[in-house]
Short mmCIF file of C-alpha atoms in Angstrom, two decimals:
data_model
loop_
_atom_site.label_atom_id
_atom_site.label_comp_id
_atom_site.label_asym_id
_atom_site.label_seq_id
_atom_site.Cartn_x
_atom_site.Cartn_y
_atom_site.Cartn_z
CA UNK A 1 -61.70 106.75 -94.81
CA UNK A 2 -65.40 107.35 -94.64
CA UNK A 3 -67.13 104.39 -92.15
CA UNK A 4 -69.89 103.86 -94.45
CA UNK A 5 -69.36 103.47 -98.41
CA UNK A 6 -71.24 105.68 -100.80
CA UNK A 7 -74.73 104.20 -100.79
CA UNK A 8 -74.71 103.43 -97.71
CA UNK A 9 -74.01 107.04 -96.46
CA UNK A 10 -76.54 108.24 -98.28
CA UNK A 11 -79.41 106.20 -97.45
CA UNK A 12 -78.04 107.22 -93.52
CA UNK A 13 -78.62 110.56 -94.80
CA UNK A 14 -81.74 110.48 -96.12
CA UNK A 15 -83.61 108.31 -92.93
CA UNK A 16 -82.03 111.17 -90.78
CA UNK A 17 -84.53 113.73 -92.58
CA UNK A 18 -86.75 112.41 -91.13
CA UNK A 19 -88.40 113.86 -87.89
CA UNK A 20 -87.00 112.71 -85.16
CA UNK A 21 -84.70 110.24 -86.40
CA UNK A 22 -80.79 110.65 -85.77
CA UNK A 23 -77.83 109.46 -87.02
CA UNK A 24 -78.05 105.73 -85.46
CA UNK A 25 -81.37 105.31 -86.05
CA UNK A 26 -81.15 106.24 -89.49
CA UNK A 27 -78.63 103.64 -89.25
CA UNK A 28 -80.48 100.97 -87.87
CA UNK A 29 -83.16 102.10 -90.92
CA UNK A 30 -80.56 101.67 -93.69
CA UNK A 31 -79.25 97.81 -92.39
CA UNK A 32 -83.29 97.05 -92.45
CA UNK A 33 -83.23 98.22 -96.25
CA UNK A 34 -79.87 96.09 -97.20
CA UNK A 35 -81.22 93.19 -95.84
CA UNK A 36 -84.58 92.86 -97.79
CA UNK A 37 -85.62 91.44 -100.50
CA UNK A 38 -84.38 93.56 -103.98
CA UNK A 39 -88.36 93.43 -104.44
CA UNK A 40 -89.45 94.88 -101.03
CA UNK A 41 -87.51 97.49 -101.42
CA UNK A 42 -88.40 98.51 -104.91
CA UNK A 43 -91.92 98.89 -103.09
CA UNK A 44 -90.63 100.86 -100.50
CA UNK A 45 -89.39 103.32 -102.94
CA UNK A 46 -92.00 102.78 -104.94
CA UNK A 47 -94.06 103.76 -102.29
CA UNK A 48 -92.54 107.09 -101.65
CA UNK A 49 -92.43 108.17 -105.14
CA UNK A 50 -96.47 107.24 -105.05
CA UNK A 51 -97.29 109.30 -102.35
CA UNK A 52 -95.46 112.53 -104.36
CA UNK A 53 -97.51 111.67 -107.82
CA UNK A 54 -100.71 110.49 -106.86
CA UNK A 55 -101.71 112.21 -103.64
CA UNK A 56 -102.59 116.29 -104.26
CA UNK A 57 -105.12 118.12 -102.29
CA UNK A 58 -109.36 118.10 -102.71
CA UNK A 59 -110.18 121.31 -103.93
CA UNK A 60 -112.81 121.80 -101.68
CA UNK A 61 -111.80 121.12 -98.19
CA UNK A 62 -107.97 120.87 -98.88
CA UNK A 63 -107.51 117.39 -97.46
CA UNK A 64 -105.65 114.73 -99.08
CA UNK A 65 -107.29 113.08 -102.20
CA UNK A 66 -106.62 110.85 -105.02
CA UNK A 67 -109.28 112.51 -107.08
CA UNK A 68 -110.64 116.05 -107.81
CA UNK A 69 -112.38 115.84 -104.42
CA UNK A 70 -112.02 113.73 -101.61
CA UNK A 71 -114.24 111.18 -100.53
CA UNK A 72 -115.32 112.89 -97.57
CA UNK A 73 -116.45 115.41 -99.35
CA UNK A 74 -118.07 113.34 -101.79
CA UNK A 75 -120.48 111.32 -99.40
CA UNK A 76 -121.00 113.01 -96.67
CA UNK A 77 -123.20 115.67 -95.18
CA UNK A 78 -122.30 119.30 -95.55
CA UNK A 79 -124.02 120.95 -92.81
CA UNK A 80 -121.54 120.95 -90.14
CA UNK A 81 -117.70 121.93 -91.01
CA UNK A 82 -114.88 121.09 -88.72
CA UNK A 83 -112.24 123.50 -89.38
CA UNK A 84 -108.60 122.03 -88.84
CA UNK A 85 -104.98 122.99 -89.15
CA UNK A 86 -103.55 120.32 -91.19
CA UNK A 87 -104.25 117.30 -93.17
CA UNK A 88 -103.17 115.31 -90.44
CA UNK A 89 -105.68 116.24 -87.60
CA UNK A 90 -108.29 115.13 -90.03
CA UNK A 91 -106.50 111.54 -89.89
CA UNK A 92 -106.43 112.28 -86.17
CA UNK A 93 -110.60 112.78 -85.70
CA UNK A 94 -111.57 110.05 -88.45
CA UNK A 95 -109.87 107.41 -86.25
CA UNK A 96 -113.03 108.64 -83.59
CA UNK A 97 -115.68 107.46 -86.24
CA UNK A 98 -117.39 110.36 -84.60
CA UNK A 99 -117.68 113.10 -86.48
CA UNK A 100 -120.02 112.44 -89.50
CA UNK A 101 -119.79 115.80 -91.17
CA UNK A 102 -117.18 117.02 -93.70
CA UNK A 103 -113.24 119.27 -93.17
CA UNK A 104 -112.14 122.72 -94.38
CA UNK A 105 -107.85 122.05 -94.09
CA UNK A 106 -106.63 125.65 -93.24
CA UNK A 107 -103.02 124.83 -94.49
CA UNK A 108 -101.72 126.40 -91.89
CA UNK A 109 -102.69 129.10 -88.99
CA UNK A 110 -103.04 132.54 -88.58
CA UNK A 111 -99.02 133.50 -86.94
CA UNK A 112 -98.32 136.81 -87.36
CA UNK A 113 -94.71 136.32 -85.95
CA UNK A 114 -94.15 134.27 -88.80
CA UNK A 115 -95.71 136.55 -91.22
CA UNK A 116 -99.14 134.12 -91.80
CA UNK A 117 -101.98 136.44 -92.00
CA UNK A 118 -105.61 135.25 -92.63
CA UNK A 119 -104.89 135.89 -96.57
CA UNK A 120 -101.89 132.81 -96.13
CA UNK A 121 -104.48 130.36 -94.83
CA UNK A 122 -107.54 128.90 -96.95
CA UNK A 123 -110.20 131.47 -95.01
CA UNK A 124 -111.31 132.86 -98.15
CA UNK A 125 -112.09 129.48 -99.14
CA UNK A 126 -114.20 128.65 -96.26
CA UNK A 127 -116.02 131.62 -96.65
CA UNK A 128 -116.76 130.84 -100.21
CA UNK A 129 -118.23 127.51 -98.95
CA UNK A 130 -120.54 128.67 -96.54
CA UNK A 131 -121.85 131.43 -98.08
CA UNK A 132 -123.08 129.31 -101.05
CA UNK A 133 -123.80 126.37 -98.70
CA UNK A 134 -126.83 125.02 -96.22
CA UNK A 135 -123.82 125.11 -93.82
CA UNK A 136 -125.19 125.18 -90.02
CA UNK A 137 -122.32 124.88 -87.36
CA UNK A 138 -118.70 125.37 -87.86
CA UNK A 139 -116.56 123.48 -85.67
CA UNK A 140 -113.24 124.92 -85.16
CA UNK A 141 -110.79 122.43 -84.19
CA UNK A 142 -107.09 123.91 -84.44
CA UNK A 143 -105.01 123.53 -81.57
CA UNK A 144 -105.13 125.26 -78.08
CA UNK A 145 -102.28 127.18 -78.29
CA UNK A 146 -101.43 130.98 -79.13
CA UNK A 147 -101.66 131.06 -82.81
CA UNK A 148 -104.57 128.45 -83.03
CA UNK A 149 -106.57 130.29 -80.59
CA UNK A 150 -106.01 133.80 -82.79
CA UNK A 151 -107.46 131.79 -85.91
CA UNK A 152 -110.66 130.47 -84.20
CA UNK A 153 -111.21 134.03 -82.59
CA UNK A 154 -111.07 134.81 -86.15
CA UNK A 155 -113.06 132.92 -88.22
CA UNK A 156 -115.76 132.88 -85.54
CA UNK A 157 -115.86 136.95 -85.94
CA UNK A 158 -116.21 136.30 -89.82
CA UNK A 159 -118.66 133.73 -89.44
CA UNK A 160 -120.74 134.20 -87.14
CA UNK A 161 -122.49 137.44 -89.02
CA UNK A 162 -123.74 134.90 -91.79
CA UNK A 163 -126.25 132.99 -89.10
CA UNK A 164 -124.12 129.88 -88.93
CA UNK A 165 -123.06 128.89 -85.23
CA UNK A 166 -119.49 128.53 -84.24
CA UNK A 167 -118.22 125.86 -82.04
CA UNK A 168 -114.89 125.14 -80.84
CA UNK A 169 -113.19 121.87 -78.99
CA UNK A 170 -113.52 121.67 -75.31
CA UNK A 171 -110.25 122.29 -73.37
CA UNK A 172 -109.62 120.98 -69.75
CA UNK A 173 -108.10 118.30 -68.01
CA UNK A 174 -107.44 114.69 -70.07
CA UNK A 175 -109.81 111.84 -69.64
CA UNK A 176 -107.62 109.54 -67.10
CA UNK A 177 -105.27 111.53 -66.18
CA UNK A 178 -105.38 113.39 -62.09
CA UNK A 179 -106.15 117.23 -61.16
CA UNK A 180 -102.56 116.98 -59.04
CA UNK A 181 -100.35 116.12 -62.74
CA UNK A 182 -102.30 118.50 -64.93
CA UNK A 183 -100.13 121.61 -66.28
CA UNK A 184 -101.43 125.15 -65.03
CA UNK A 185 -102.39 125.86 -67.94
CA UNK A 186 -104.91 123.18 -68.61
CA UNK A 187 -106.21 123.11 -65.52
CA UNK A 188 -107.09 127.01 -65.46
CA UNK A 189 -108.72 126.77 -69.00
CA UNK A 190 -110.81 123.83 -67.21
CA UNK A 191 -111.60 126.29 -64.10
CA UNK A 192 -113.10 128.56 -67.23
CA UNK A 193 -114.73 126.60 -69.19
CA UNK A 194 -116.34 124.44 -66.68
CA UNK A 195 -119.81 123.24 -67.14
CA UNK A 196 -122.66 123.07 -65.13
CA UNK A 197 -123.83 119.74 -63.95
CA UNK B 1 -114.06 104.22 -95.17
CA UNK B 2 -110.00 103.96 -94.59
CA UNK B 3 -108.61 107.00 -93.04
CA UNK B 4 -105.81 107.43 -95.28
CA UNK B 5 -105.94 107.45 -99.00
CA UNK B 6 -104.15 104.36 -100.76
CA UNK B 7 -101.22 105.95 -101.60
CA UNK B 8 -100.15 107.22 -98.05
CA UNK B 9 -101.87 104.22 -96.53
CA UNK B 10 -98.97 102.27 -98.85
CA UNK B 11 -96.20 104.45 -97.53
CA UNK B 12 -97.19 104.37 -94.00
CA UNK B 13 -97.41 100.40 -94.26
CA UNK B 14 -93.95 100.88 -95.76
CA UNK B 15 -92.03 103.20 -93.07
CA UNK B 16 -93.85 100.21 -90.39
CA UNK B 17 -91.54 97.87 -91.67
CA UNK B 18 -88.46 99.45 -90.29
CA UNK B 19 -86.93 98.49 -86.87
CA UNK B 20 -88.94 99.88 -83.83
CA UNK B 21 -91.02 102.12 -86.17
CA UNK B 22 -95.07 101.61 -85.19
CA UNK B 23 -98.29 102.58 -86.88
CA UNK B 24 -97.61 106.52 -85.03
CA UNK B 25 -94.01 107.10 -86.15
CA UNK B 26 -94.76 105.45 -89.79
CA UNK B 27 -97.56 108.62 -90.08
CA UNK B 28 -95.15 111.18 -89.33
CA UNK B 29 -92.36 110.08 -91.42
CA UNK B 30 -95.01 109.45 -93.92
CA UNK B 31 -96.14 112.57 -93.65
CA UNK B 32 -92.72 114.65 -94.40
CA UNK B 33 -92.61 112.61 -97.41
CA UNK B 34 -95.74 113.83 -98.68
CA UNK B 35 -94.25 117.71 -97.57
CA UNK B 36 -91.25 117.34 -99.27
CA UNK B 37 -90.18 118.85 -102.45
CA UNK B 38 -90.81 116.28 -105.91
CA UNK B 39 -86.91 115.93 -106.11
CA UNK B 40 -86.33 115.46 -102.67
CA UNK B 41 -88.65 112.39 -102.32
CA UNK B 42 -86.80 111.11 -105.86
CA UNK B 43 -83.64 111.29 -104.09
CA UNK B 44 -85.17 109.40 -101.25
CA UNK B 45 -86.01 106.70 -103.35
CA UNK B 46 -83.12 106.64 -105.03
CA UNK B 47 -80.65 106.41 -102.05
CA UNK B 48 -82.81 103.15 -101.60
CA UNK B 49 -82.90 101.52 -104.97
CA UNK B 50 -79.36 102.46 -104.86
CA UNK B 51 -77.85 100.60 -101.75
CA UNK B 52 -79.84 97.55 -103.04
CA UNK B 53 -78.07 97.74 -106.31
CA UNK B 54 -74.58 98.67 -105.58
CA UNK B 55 -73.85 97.02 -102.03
CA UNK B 56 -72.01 94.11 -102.69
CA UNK B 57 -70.25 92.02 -100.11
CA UNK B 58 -66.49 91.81 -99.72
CA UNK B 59 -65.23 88.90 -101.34
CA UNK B 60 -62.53 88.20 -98.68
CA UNK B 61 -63.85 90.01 -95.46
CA UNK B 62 -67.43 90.17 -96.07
CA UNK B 63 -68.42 93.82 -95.49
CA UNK B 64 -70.51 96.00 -97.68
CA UNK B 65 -68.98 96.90 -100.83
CA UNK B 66 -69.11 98.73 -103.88
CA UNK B 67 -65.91 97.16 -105.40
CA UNK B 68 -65.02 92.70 -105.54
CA UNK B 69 -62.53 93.55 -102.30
CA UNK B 70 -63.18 96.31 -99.56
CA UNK B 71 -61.26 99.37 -99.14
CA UNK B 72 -60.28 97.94 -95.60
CA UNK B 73 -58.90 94.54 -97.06
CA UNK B 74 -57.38 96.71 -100.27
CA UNK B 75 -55.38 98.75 -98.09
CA UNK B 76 -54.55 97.65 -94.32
CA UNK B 77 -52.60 95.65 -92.43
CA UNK B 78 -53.20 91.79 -92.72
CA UNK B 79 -51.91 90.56 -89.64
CA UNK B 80 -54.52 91.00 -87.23
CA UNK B 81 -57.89 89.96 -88.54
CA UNK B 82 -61.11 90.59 -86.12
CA UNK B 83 -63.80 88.72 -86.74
CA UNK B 84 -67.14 90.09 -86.05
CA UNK B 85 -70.95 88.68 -86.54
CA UNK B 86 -72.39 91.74 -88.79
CA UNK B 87 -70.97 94.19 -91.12
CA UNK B 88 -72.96 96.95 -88.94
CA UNK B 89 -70.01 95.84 -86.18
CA UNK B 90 -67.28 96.43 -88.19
CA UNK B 91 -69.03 100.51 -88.55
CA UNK B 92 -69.31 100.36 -84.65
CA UNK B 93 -65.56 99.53 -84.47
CA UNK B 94 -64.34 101.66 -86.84
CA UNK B 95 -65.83 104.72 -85.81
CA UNK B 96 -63.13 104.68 -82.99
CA UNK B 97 -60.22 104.44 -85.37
CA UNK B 98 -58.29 102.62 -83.36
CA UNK B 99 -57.95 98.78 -85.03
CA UNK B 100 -55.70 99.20 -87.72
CA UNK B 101 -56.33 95.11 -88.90
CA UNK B 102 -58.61 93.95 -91.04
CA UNK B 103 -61.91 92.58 -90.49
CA UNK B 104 -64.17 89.30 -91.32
CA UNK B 105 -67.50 89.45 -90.73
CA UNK B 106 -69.25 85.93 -89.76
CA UNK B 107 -73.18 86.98 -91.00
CA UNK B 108 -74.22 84.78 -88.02
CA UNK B 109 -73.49 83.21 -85.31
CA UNK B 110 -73.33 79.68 -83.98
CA UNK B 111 -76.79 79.32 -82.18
CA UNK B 112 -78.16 75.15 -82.88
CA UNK B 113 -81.40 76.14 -81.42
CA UNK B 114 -82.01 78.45 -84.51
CA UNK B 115 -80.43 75.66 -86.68
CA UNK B 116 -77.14 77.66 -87.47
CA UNK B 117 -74.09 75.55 -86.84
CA UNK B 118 -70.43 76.56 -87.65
CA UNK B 119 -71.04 75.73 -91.93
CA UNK B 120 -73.80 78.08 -92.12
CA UNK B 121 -71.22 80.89 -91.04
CA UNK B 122 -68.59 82.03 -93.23
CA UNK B 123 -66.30 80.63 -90.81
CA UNK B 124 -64.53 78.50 -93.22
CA UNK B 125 -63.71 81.03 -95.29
CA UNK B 126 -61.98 82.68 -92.10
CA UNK B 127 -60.02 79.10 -92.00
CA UNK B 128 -58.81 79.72 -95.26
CA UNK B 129 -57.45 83.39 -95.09
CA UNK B 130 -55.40 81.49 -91.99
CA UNK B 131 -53.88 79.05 -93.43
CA UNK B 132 -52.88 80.85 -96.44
CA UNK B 133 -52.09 84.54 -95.21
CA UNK B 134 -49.63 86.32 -92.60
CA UNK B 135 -51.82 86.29 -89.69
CA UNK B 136 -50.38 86.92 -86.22
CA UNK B 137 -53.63 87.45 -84.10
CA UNK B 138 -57.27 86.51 -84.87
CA UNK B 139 -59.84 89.02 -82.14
CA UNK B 140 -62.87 87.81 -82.07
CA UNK B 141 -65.13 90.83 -81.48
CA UNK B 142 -68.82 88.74 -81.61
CA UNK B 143 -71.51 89.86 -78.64
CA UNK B 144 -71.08 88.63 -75.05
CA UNK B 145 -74.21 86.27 -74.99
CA UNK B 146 -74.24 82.55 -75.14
CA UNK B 147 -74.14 82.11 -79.36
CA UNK B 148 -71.34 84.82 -79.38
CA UNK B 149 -69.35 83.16 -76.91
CA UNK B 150 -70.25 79.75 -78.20
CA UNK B 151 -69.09 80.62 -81.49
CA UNK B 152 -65.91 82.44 -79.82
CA UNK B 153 -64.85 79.25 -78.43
CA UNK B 154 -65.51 77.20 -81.61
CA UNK B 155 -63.53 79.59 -83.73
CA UNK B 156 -60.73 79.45 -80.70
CA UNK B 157 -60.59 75.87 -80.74
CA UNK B 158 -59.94 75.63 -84.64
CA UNK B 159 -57.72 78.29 -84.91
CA UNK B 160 -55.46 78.00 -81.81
CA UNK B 161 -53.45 74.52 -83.20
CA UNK B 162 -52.23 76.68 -86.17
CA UNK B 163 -50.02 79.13 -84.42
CA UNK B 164 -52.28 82.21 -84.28
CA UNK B 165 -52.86 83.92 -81.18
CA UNK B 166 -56.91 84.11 -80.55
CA UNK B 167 -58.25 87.12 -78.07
CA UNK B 168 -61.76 88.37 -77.57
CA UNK B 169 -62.74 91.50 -76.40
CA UNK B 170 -63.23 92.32 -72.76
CA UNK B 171 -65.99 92.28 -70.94
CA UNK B 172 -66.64 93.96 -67.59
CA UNK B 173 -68.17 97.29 -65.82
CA UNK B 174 -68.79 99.72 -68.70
CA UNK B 175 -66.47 102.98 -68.36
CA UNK B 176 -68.15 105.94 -66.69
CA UNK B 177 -71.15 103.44 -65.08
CA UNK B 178 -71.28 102.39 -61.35
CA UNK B 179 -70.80 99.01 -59.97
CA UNK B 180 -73.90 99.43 -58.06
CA UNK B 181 -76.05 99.50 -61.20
CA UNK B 182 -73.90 97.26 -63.02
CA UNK B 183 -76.32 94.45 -63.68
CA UNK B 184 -75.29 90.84 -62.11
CA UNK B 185 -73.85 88.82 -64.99
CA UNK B 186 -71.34 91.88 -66.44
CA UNK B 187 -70.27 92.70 -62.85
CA UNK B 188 -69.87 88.41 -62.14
CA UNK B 189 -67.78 88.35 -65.62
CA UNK B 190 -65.55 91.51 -64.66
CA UNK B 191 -64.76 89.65 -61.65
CA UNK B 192 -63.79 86.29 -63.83
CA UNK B 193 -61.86 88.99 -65.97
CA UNK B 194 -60.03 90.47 -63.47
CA UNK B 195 -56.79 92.09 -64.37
CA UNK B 196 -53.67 92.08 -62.61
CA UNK B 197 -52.71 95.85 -61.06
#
């Protein structure tokens, strides 16, 4: 005999989709559900099936929109891009409330061991917008490892031809944390990208 | 401005609802919603809508359901009967396929400081299987803190003066764990416990 009946199972099931969660979490998840309120969790499905009809893409920087465009794209000023991997790391910078400019979501990164090429990422499409634009610095923020580094080598070689400066993120050693704790790695991209004082 | 669109601002509130889950985690899973296939995300919400619809509880044990009785009480022995606070206990036991009774789960415990005495817990109903069934042996299988044992001892005390033999479960140094890092009030109640050699 199965431990869990039918629904039950497959409720398990689903939670442990998702990343990170295991079987006894997904557990835990599923008791949550059969103890609330039939109402809470019609919303809680409700929710999920929102997210798949009403969220697509803005067709200009590739972020997540309700609408043709996003709103970031719709109020704010176009002169500096910051380039980023995914949707997410544009959540990740508007929690600063520093950046005032607008995104370009690559949708991905240039991998050639997984077969991404430049053509696989929206490149083109960044092109596109600063050749017909009053663009005047590209950030490039995709991560600092191999495959992000490759695609802001990249795009700076494309870009920089047109006039329009490319930046890129600082590397180096976390705010708060010690010189004795920080990986090699860090620590000698600090060494070369040190500033003077 | 919010940093996430309604939609996945809705979803993340959502996934924040579940045990342990914070504003972080709820992005993520959030997140592999929005990346998931149309039908997947359907049969996401379904496996929710669904356990809210066709878990039922038992009508003589009290476990999840799909049926009036559960396939435990349908089909197994009814002489030993352990009685447990949750139905997610009787998944923990039976996962180690060794009980061959049947169950009754309490939903609650004893515990006056929360208001809950002994008729707001089904343990009347427990009474009743008693005195009209072949019982040999009620184990009471609720946790080792104060309203578990509390309600242990209640349960005993009713029980005991109709002939049925009433055990709990041990308690003592977990198996594989060391009696140095056995915390004080398990290795105090393995020495109450202590069996004969």
């Amino acid at each position: 005999m199965e431990i869990f009946i039918e629904p039950i199972g497959k409720l398990v099931n689903e939670f442990s989709k998702l990343p990170g969660v295991g079987k006894k979490t997904a557990q835990r998840y599923a008791y949550k559900i059969i103890d609330m309120p039939e109402s809470e969790a019609r919303a809680f499905a409700d929710a999920i099936l929102g997210v798949k009809r009403k969220v697509k893409y803005c067709k200009v920087c590739g972020n997540f929109t309700e609408e043709e465009t996003c709103g970031i794209c719709r109020t704010r000023e176009q002169s500096v891009i910051c380039v980023v991997k995914e949707p997410k790391d544009v959540a990740a910078i508007e929690k600063l409330h520093e950046f005032k400019g607008v995104y370009h979501v690559l949708h991905g990164v240039i991998d050639p061991l997984s077969g991404v090429g430049p053509n696989d990422i929206r490149i083109r499409e960044l092109l596109a917008r600063i050749q017909n634009g009053e663009v005047k610095e590209v950030i490039v923020a995709t991560n600092p490892d191999v495959s992000g580094d490759a695609t802001a080598m990249y795009i700076a070689k494309l870009i920089k031809p047109l006039g329009v400066e490319v930046t890129r993120l600082a590397h180096g050693i976390p705010i708060g944390s010690e010189i004795e704790y920080t990986d090699d790695v860090t620590l000698a991209r600090a060494f070369v990208e040190r500033n003077k004082l």
